[in-house]
Coordinates of C-alpha atoms in Angstrom, one line a residue:
Chain A
M179 CA 8.8 -26.2 -23.2
P180 CA 7.2 -23.3 -25.1
R181 CA 9.0 -20.0 -24.9
V182 CA 7.1 -17.4 -22.9
Q183 CA 7.6 -13.8 -21.9
V184 CA 8.9 -13.4 -18.4
G185 CA 9.0 -10.1 -16.6
G186 CA 8.4 -8.1 -13.4
S187 CA 6.2 -5.4 -12.2
L188 CA 7.1 -1.7 -12.5
R189 CA 7.4 0.2 -9.2
R190 CA 7.5 4.0 -9.3
S191 CA 9.5 4.1 -6.0
L192 CA 12.5 2.4 -7.6
G193 CA 12.6 5.1 -10.2
A194 CA 14.9 5.1 -13.2
S195 CA 16.9 2.0 -12.1
L196 CA 13.9 -0.3 -12.3
L197 CA 12.6 1.4 -15.4
Q198 CA 15.9 0.7 -17.2
A199 CA 15.8 -2.9 -16.0
A200 CA 12.2 -3.3 -17.1
G201 CA 13.2 -2.2 -20.6
G202 CA 15.2 -5.4 -20.8
W203 CA 12.4 -7.7 -19.7
A204 CA 10.3 -9.6 -22.2
C205 CA 7.1 -8.2 -20.5
C206 CA 6.4 -5.7 -17.8
E207 CA 3.3 -5.3 -15.6
V208 CA 2.2 -1.7 -15.0
V209 CA -0.5 -0.7 -12.5
V210 CA -2.5 1.7 -14.7
E211 CA -3.8 4.0 -12.0
A212 CA -0.3 4.7 -10.6
W213 CA 0.7 6.5 -13.8
D214 CA -0.8 9.7 -15.1
P215 CA -1.3 9.8 -18.9
E216 CA -1.6 13.7 -18.6
D217 CA 1.8 13.9 -17.0
E218 CA 4.6 14.4 -19.5
Q219 CA 7.2 12.3 -17.5
D220 CA 4.8 9.5 -16.9
A221 CA 3.7 9.4 -20.6
H222 CA 7.3 9.5 -21.7
A223 CA 8.3 6.6 -19.3
L224 CA 5.5 4.3 -20.4
S225 CA 5.9 5.1 -24.1
W226 CA 9.6 4.4 -23.8
L227 CA 8.9 1.1 -22.0
A228 CA 6.2 0.1 -24.6
E229 CA 8.8 0.4 -27.3
R230 CA 11.1 -2.1 -25.6
T231 CA 8.8 -4.6 -23.9
T232 CA 5.3 -6.0 -23.9
L233 CA 3.3 -3.9 -21.3
L234 CA 0.7 -5.8 -19.3
P235 CA -1.7 -3.3 -17.8
H236 CA -3.0 -4.3 -14.3
S237 CA -5.2 -2.6 -11.8
L238 CA -6.0 -2.9 -8.1
S239 CA -9.0 -0.5 -8.1
L240 CA -11.5 -1.5 -10.8
N241 CA -13.5 -3.2 -8.1
V242 CA -14.7 -5.7 -10.6
L243 CA -17.0 -7.6 -8.2
G244 CA -18.1 -4.5 -6.3
D245 CA -20.5 -1.7 -6.9
A246 CA -18.4 1.0 -8.7
A247 CA -14.9 1.2 -10.0
S248 CA -12.5 3.9 -8.8
A249 CA -13.1 6.8 -11.2
L250 CA -9.4 7.4 -11.4
A251 CA -8.6 3.8 -12.2
L252 CA -11.2 3.7 -14.9
T253 CA -10.2 7.0 -16.5
R254 CA -6.5 6.1 -16.5
A255 CA -7.1 2.5 -17.7
R256 CA -9.1 3.8 -20.6
A257 CA -6.6 6.6 -21.4
W258 CA -3.6 4.3 -21.3
S259 CA -5.5 1.6 -23.2
E260 CA -6.1 4.1 -26.0
R261 CA -2.7 5.7 -26.0
L262 CA -0.7 2.4 -25.9
A263 CA -3.2 0.1 -27.6
F264 CA -3.6 -2.3 -24.7
G265 CA -5.4 -5.5 -25.7
R266 CA -6.5 -6.3 -22.2
V267 CA -6.4 -5.0 -18.6
S268 CA -6.2 -7.4 -15.6
D269 CA -7.6 -6.9 -12.1
H270 CA -8.7 -9.3 -9.3
F271 CA -11.6 -11.7 -8.8
A272 CA -12.5 -9.7 -5.7
W273 CA -14.1 -6.5 -4.6
T274 CA -12.3 -3.6 -3.0
A275 CA -14.5 -0.7 -2.3
S276 CA -18.0 0.6 -1.7
E277 CA -19.5 4.1 -1.9
G278 CA -16.1 5.6 -2.2
R279 CA -14.5 3.8 0.7
E280 CA -11.5 1.7 -0.3
P281 CA -9.7 0.0 2.6
G282 CA -6.9 -1.3 0.3
V283 CA -7.6 -5.0 0.6
F284 CA -9.1 -7.6 -1.7
L285 CA -12.3 -9.1 -0.4
P286 CA -13.7 -12.4 -1.8
P287 CA -17.1 -12.2 -3.4
F288 CA -20.2 -13.5 -1.6
E289 CA -22.5 -13.6 -4.6
E290 CA -23.1 -16.6 -6.9
A291 CA -21.3 -17.2 -10.2
E292 CA -24.1 -15.9 -12.4
A293 CA -24.2 -12.5 -10.6
L294 CA -20.4 -12.3 -10.7
R295 CA -20.5 -13.0 -14.4
A296 CA -22.8 -10.0 -14.9
R297 CA -20.5 -7.8 -12.8
I298 CA -17.5 -8.8 -14.9
E299 CA -19.4 -8.0 -18.1
R300 CA -20.5 -4.6 -16.8
R301 CA -17.0 -3.6 -15.8
R302 CA -15.7 -4.8 -19.1
D303 CA -18.2 -2.6 -20.9
Q304 CA -17.3 0.4 -18.8
L305 CA -13.6 -0.2 -19.5
G306 CA -14.1 -0.6 -23.2
C307 CA -11.6 -3.4 -23.5
P308 CA -11.3 -7.1 -22.3
L309 CA -10.6 -7.9 -18.7
S310 CA -8.7 -10.8 -17.2
L311 CA -9.2 -11.7 -13.5
E312 CA -6.7 -12.8 -11.0
N313 CA -7.3 -15.2 -8.1
I314 CA -6.5 -13.8 -4.6
A315 CA -4.9 -15.6 -1.7
L316 CA -7.5 -16.7 0.8
A317 CA -5.4 -17.5 3.9
T318 CA -7.9 -19.9 5.3
T319 CA -8.0 -23.5 6.4
D320 CA -11.7 -23.7 5.3
R321 CA -11.5 -26.2 2.4
A322 CA -15.1 -25.7 1.3
F323 CA -14.6 -21.9 1.2
V324 CA -11.5 -22.3 -0.9
H325 CA -13.1 -24.6 -3.4
R326 CA -16.2 -22.4 -3.7
Y327 CA -14.0 -19.4 -4.5
H328 CA -12.1 -21.1 -7.2
E329 CA -15.2 -22.7 -8.6
R330 CA -17.0 -19.4 -8.8
L331 CA -14.0 -17.7 -10.4
A332 CA -13.8 -20.3 -13.1
A333 CA -17.5 -20.4 -13.7
A334 CA -17.9 -16.6 -13.8
C335 CA -14.9 -16.0 -16.0
S336 CA -16.0 -18.8 -18.4
G337 CA -19.5 -17.4 -18.5
A338 CA -18.2 -13.9 -19.3
R339 CA -15.6 -15.2 -21.6
A340 CA -12.9 -13.4 -19.6
P341 CA -9.6 -15.1 -19.3
V342 CA -7.9 -15.7 -16.0
L343 CA -4.6 -14.3 -14.7
L344 CA -3.6 -17.4 -12.8
D345 CA -1.6 -16.5 -9.7
L346 CA 0.2 -19.7 -8.9
E347 CA 1.7 -18.4 -5.7
N348 CA -1.7 -17.6 -4.4
L349 CA -3.0 -21.0 -5.4
W350 CA -0.1 -22.6 -3.7
L351 CA -0.8 -20.6 -0.5
D352 CA -4.4 -21.6 -0.6
A353 CA -3.3 -25.3 -0.8
A354 CA -0.8 -24.8 2.0
A355 CA -3.4 -23.1 4.2
S356 CA -6.3 -25.4 3.6
G357 CA -4.4 -28.7 3.3
E358 CA -6.0 -29.3 -0.1
P359 CA -3.8 -30.9 -2.8
I360 CA -2.7 -28.2 -5.2
Q361 CA -3.8 -30.3 -8.1
A362 CA -7.4 -30.3 -6.8
L363 CA -7.4 -26.5 -6.8
L364 CA -5.7 -26.3 -10.2
A365 CA -8.4 -28.6 -11.6
H366 CA -10.9 -25.7 -11.3
Y367 CA -9.0 -24.0 -14.1
D368 CA -8.8 -26.9 -16.6
S369 CA -11.3 -25.3 -18.9
V370 CA -10.6 -21.6 -18.6
E371 CA -8.4 -19.5 -20.8
V372 CA -5.2 -18.3 -19.1
A373 CA -4.1 -14.9 -20.1
S374 CA -1.0 -14.7 -17.9
Y375 CA 0.6 -16.0 -14.7
H376 CA 1.7 -14.4 -11.5
V377 CA 4.4 -15.8 -9.3
G378 CA 5.7 -14.3 -6.1
G379 CA 7.1 -15.0 -2.7
G380 CA 4.6 -15.4 0.2
E381 CA 5.2 -16.4 3.8
R382 CA 3.6 -18.0 6.8
I383 CA 3.3 -15.3 9.5
D384 CA 1.3 -15.6 12.8
G385 CA -0.2 -18.8 11.6
L386 CA -1.5 -17.3 8.3
W387 CA -0.2 -18.1 4.8
L388 CA 0.0 -14.6 3.3
D389 CA 0.9 -13.3 -0.2
T390 CA 3.4 -10.8 1.2
H391 CA 5.2 -10.3 -2.2
R392 CA 8.5 -9.8 -0.5
L393 CA 10.5 -13.0 -1.3
P394 CA 11.9 -15.0 -4.3
V395 CA 9.6 -17.7 -5.8
R396 CA 9.7 -21.0 -3.9
P397 CA 10.8 -24.1 -5.8
E398 CA 7.4 -25.7 -5.6
V399 CA 5.8 -22.8 -7.3
L400 CA 8.5 -22.8 -10.0
S401 CA 7.6 -26.4 -10.7
L402 CA 3.9 -25.5 -10.9
L403 CA 4.8 -22.8 -13.3
R404 CA 6.8 -25.1 -15.6
A405 CA 3.9 -27.6 -15.7
A406 CA 1.4 -24.8 -16.3
V407 CA 3.3 -23.1 -19.0
S408 CA 4.1 -26.3 -20.8
R409 CA 0.4 -26.9 -21.1
R410 CA -0.9 -23.4 -21.5
P411 CA 1.8 -20.9 -22.5
A412 CA 1.3 -17.3 -21.4
P413 CA 3.4 -14.4 -20.1
V414 CA 4.7 -14.7 -16.6
V415 CA 5.0 -11.8 -14.1
Y416 CA 7.1 -11.9 -10.9
E417 CA 5.3 -9.8 -8.3
R418 CA 7.3 -8.0 -5.7
D419 CA 5.8 -5.2 -3.6
Y420 CA 8.0 -5.1 -0.6
A421 CA 11.7 -5.6 0.1
L422 CA 12.3 -3.6 -3.1
D423 CA 15.6 -3.6 -4.9
A424 CA 15.9 -3.3 -8.7
E425 CA 18.8 -5.7 -8.9
S426 CA 17.1 -8.4 -6.8
I427 CA 13.9 -8.1 -8.8
S428 CA 15.8 -8.4 -12.1
R429 CA 17.8 -11.3 -10.8
E430 CA 14.7 -13.1 -9.9
V431 CA 13.1 -12.4 -13.3
R432 CA 16.2 -14.0 -14.9
R433 CA 16.1 -17.0 -12.6
I434 CA 12.4 -17.6 -13.4
D435 CA 13.2 -17.3 -17.1
E436 CA 16.0 -19.7 -16.8
A437 CA 13.9 -22.2 -14.9
L438 CA 11.4 -22.1 -17.8
T439 CA 14.0 -22.6 -20.5
E440 CA 16.2 -25.3 -18.9
P441 CA 15.4 -28.8 -20.1
E442 CA 13.2 -31.1 -18.0
Q443 CA 15.3 -33.3 -15.6
P444 CA 14.9 -37.0 -16.4
Chain B
M243 CA -29.0 -12.0 -4.2
P244 CA -30.8 -8.8 -5.3
V245 CA -28.6 -5.9 -6.3
E246 CA -29.8 -3.7 -3.5
L247 CA -29.1 -6.3 -0.9
A248 CA -25.6 -6.8 -2.3
M249 CA -24.9 -3.1 -2.3
S250 CA -26.0 -2.7 1.4
S251 CA -23.8 -5.7 2.2
F252 CA -20.8 -4.1 0.5
T253 CA -21.2 -1.0 2.6
R254 CA -21.8 -2.8 5.8
I255 CA -18.8 -5.2 5.4
I256 CA -16.4 -2.3 4.6
S257 CA -17.7 -0.4 7.6
D258 CA -17.2 -3.4 9.8
L259 CA -13.7 -4.0 8.5
E260 CA -12.7 -0.4 9.0
R261 CA -14.1 -0.4 12.5
C262 CA -12.5 -3.7 13.4
A263 CA -9.1 -2.9 11.9
L264 CA -8.7 0.8 12.9
T265 CA -10.6 1.2 16.2
G266 CA -10.4 -2.2 17.7
G267 CA -13.2 -4.8 17.4
D268 CA -14.0 -8.4 17.4
V269 CA -12.3 -9.9 14.4
E270 CA -14.5 -13.1 14.6
A271 CA -17.6 -11.0 14.7
F272 CA -16.4 -9.1 11.6
A273 CA -15.7 -12.4 9.8
R274 CA -19.1 -13.8 10.7
G275 CA -20.9 -10.7 9.5
A276 CA -19.0 -10.9 6.2
A277 CA -19.6 -14.7 5.8
L278 CA -15.9 -15.3 5.9
P279 CA -13.8 -17.9 7.8
D280 CA -12.2 -16.5 11.0
D281 CA -8.6 -16.9 9.7
L282 CA -9.4 -15.0 6.5
G283 CA -11.0 -12.3 8.7
R284 CA -7.8 -12.0 10.6
A285 CA -5.8 -11.8 7.4
L286 CA -8.0 -9.0 6.1
V287 CA -7.8 -7.0 9.3
R288 CA -4.0 -7.5 9.4
S289 CA -3.8 -6.3 5.8
R290 CA -6.0 -3.3 6.4
R291 CA -3.9 -2.3 9.4
L292 CA -0.7 -2.6 7.3
R293 CA -2.1 -0.1 4.8
V294 CA -1.8 2.5 7.6
L295 CA 1.9 1.6 8.0
D296 CA 2.4 1.8 4.2
W297 CA 0.8 5.3 4.4
L298 CA 3.1 6.4 7.2
A299 CA 6.1 5.2 5.2
Q300 CA 4.9 7.1 2.1
S301 CA 4.1 10.2 4.2
G302 CA 7.6 10.7 5.5
L303 CA 8.3 8.0 8.2
S304 CA 11.1 6.5 6.1
V305 CA 12.8 5.0 9.1
V306 CA 10.3 2.1 9.1
N307 CA 11.7 1.0 5.7
V308 CA 15.0 0.1 7.3
M309 CA 13.8 -1.2 10.7
R310 CA 12.5 -4.8 10.4
S311 CA 10.8 -4.6 13.8
A312 CA 8.6 -1.8 12.5
T313 CA 6.0 -4.1 11.1
P314 CA 5.5 -6.4 14.2
V315 CA 5.7 -3.4 16.6
F316 CA 3.1 -1.6 14.5
L317 CA 0.8 -4.6 14.4
A318 CA 1.1 -5.0 18.1
L319 CA 0.3 -1.3 18.6
A320 CA -2.7 -1.7 16.2
G321 CA -4.0 -4.5 18.3
E322 CA -3.9 -2.4 21.5
R323 CA -5.3 0.9 20.5
P324 CA -7.1 2.7 17.7
I325 CA -5.1 3.7 14.7
N326 CA -7.8 5.7 12.8
D327 CA -5.9 9.0 13.5
K328 CA -3.0 7.9 11.3
H329 CA -1.1 11.1 11.8
A330 CA -1.0 10.6 15.6
V331 CA 0.0 7.0 15.1
A332 CA 3.4 8.1 13.8
E333 CA 4.5 9.4 17.1
V334 CA 3.2 6.5 19.1
L335 CA 5.0 4.1 16.8
W336 CA 8.2 6.0 16.9
R337 CA 8.2 6.1 20.7
R338 CA 8.0 2.3 20.7
L339 CA 10.9 2.0 18.2
E340 CA 13.2 4.6 19.9
V341 CA 14.9 2.1 22.2
E342 CA 16.0 -0.1 19.3
A343 CA 16.9 3.0 17.3
S344 CA 19.2 4.4 20.1
E345 CA 20.8 0.9 20.4
R346 CA 21.5 0.8 16.7
D347 CA 22.8 4.3 16.6
P348 CA 24.3 5.6 19.9
S349 CA 25.1 8.9 18.3
G350 CA 21.3 9.7 18.5
W351 CA 20.8 10.7 14.9
L352 CA 18.5 7.7 14.1
V353 CA 16.3 8.7 17.0
E354 CA 16.4 12.3 15.9
T355 CA 15.5 11.4 12.3
G356 CA 12.5 9.4 13.5
R357 CA 11.4 12.4 15.5
Y358 CA 11.9 14.7 12.5
E359 CA 9.9 12.3 10.3
V360 CA 7.1 12.2 12.8
M361 CA 6.8 16.0 12.3
L362 CA 6.7 15.4 8.5
V363 CA 3.7 13.1 9.0
E364 CA 2.0 15.6 11.3
A365 CA 2.5 18.3 8.6
R366 CA 0.4 16.1 6.3
R367 CA -2.8 16.9 8.2
T368 CA -5.1 18.9 6.0
R369 CA -7.2 21.7 7.3
T370 CA -9.6 24.4 6.3
Q371 CA -8.8 28.0 6.8
P372 CA -10.2 29.1 10.2
P373 CA -12.0 32.4 10.7
A374 CA -9.6 35.4 11.1
P375 CA -8.9 35.8 14.9
R376 CA -10.8 38.8 16.3
E377 CA -9.6 41.3 18.9
G378 CA -10.5 40.7 22.5
I379 CA -11.0 36.9 22.0
A380 CA -8.8 34.4 23.8
L381 CA -6.9 32.4 21.2
R382 CA -5.1 29.1 21.0
L383 CA -3.0 27.3 18.4
V384 CA -5.0 25.3 15.8
A385 CA -5.3 21.6 16.6
E386 CA -3.3 20.7 13.4
A387 CA -0.1 22.4 14.6
R388 CA 2.4 20.6 16.7
I389 CA 5.6 22.0 18.5
A390 CA 8.5 19.8 19.5
A391 CA 12.2 20.0 20.2
I392 CA 14.2 18.5 17.3
D393 CA 17.4 19.0 15.5
P394 CA 16.3 19.9 11.9
R395 CA 19.6 18.8 10.6
A396 CA 18.1 15.3 10.8
Q397 CA 16.6 16.1 7.5
A398 CA 19.9 15.1 5.9
V399 CA 19.5 11.6 7.2
H400 CA 15.8 11.5 6.2
V401 CA 16.6 12.5 2.6
A402 CA 19.2 9.8 2.4
L403 CA 16.8 7.1 3.6
P404 CA 14.9 5.0 1.0
D405 CA 11.2 5.9 0.5
H406 CA 10.4 2.3 0.0
D407 CA 10.7 -1.0 1.9
V408 CA 14.1 -2.6 1.4
P409 CA 15.4 -6.2 1.6
T410 CA 16.3 -7.1 5.2
E411 CA 19.8 -8.1 4.2
N412 CA 20.4 -4.6 2.8
A413 CA 18.8 -2.6 5.6
A414 CA 21.8 -2.2 7.9
A415 CA 24.1 -1.0 5.1
I416 CA 21.5 1.4 3.8
L417 CA 20.9 2.8 7.2
E418 CA 24.7 3.2 7.8
A419 CA 25.1 5.1 4.6
A420 CA 22.1 7.3 5.4
L421 CA 23.5 8.1 8.9
A422 CA 26.8 9.0 7.3
A423 CA 25.0 12.0 5.6
Q424 CA 25.0 13.6 9.1
T425 CA 28.5 14.4 10.1
S426 CA 27.8 16.4 13.3
D427 CA 28.6 14.6 16.6
R428 CA 25.3 14.7 18.3
P429 CA 21.9 16.2 17.7
C430 CA 21.1 19.6 19.3
A431 CA 17.4 20.1 19.7
V432 CA 15.7 23.4 18.8
P433 CA 12.0 24.3 18.7
V434 CA 10.3 23.1 15.5
M435 CA 6.7 23.4 14.5
A436 CA 4.7 21.2 12.1
F437 CA 1.4 22.3 10.7
G438 CA -0.9 21.1 7.9
G439 CA -1.5 23.0 4.7
I440 CA -4.9 24.6 4.0
G441 CA -6.8 22.7 1.3
D442 CA -4.3 21.2 -1.2
A443 CA -1.4 23.3 0.0
P444 CA 1.5 21.3 1.4
G445 CA 2.2 21.4 5.1
T446 CA 5.3 22.9 6.8
V447 CA 8.0 21.9 9.2
A448 CA 9.9 24.9 10.3
E449 CA 12.3 26.0 13.1
L450 CA 10.8 28.4 15.6
D451 CA 12.3 31.2 17.6
E452 CA 12.6 30.1 21.3
D453 CA 10.4 32.8 22.5
V454 CA 7.7 32.2 19.8
A455 CA 7.7 28.5 20.6
R456 CA 7.3 29.2 24.4
V457 CA 4.5 31.6 23.8
L458 CA 2.6 29.4 21.3
A459 CA 3.1 26.3 23.4
G460 CA 1.7 28.2 26.4
L461 CA -1.5 28.9 24.6
A462 CA -2.7 25.3 25.2
V463 CA -2.7 26.1 29.0
A464 CA -3.4 29.8 28.9
P465 CA -5.1 31.2 25.8
R466 CA -4.3 34.8 25.0
S467 CA -5.7 37.7 23.0
L468 CA -4.3 39.2 19.8
A469 CA -3.2 42.3 21.8
E470 CA -1.4 40.2 24.3
L471 CA 0.3 38.1 21.6
R472 CA 1.4 41.3 19.8
R473 CA 2.9 42.6 23.0
S474 CA 4.8 39.3 23.5
L475 CA 5.9 38.6 20.0
G476 CA 5.8 41.9 18.1
P477 CA 6.3 41.5 14.3
R478 CA 7.1 37.8 14.8
L479 CA 3.3 37.3 15.2
D480 CA 2.8 38.1 11.5
V481 CA 4.0 34.7 10.2
V482 CA 1.7 33.0 12.7
L483 CA -1.2 35.0 11.4
E484 CA -0.2 34.6 7.7
N485 CA -0.3 30.8 8.2
H486 CA -3.8 30.9 9.9
L487 CA -2.5 29.2 13.1
L488 CA -4.7 30.8 15.7
V489 CA -8.3 30.1 16.5
S490 CA -10.7 31.1 19.2
A491 CA -10.2 29.1 22.4
E492 CA -13.9 29.5 23.3
G493 CA -15.8 26.3 23.2
A494 CA -12.5 24.3 23.0

């Protein structure tokens, strides 16, 4: 099993306790628009972190497949990219806003792969650095829709030469919701470059498989991760947006790391 | 698909989603209009509604971070009535959670803290500076001000509550520790007013003199002129004027 970096995602609300813990992770995801490069404390925090771990800049608001990116997200992504020499920023294979209205959800694209490729390239040019794109959870039983989404993601990213941030939890949720075998969905990504992986803990609520980001990683996703990393090593980020607790998050990061380093069971 | 068509679709889909999620609407119609499966439409509407709950928690309603029922109660509320006035939603949500709150804490401080935090959310309303009140005109309180009877010492519990969602297994202990921050036996309500700041200025939650509260609350039913207010309140009217809290009642 190749050795890969495993870490979590930085959350401002957990303050110094999570910042300290993150300094001990091999990698740490940072949502660029949540930190102000002009703010002395923010600049100090991320610079301190950058000296201790590999920062993986991430955004929720570049609106890659939509009309315009959030000006704040673009400005901060560019500024942090310059200040901390980021090699790449990740966001989602989705659109999130239009004409300044941003409802705070990820919407799957409705255009064909060629148009989506052009949008990726446009946003990358505006950003001034490479982009990697993450698959969202689709929460649908519609198998054709699920396949179409992943097919377009792979085609558009390949066409734009943009690597993928492969969210294995979201893929697992898509398989659970649609009844499609997970390997059939994974197959869409056979020929794409994987920049990194996300894992997290989703749930089934009110009949919907949702990426709630509030639980530990399920064993099935850990197995998927082991198989994926052994074939295409890349950094792994544990996503946790709710049920926040610095100790629980760090414990889960350690558990994932251990799962990737323990020998394969015969 | 031509770029112009795509852009008009983006705008239309966002509008439909906002309308459906925040003011009630046919989720299936939204999904169809966005060329999405129904279940994905439901997931998106649910997710959009929960952004309002996230906003409430970040705006001061910290009690929802330690009450697991907050999410399902909020979603039920969102399915029954509009939630586009997110400031007003805080009070409606807390009223629905009060029974559970009083069972969890018979001393009454959890209920009081929720009421205090509702005022914090109300104080987040932004407003523009109204024209200075003129003599001889019937005046009322600005719409962004709210008066209630609360024990402001609940602030001690509020400050001790986490400003983020916590693991379910830790919630009870965290709440217990926060309630320990308030050592008084029972809450004792006094008049409190919350009002939004003008422009970027922060809002205020402040204790009111009983007489001032009675007079200002009475303006909703019987607007009064500056002269009448000066006679009733004397120099205590100055702070009301300094905070631009009076507007003409004409045309209201």
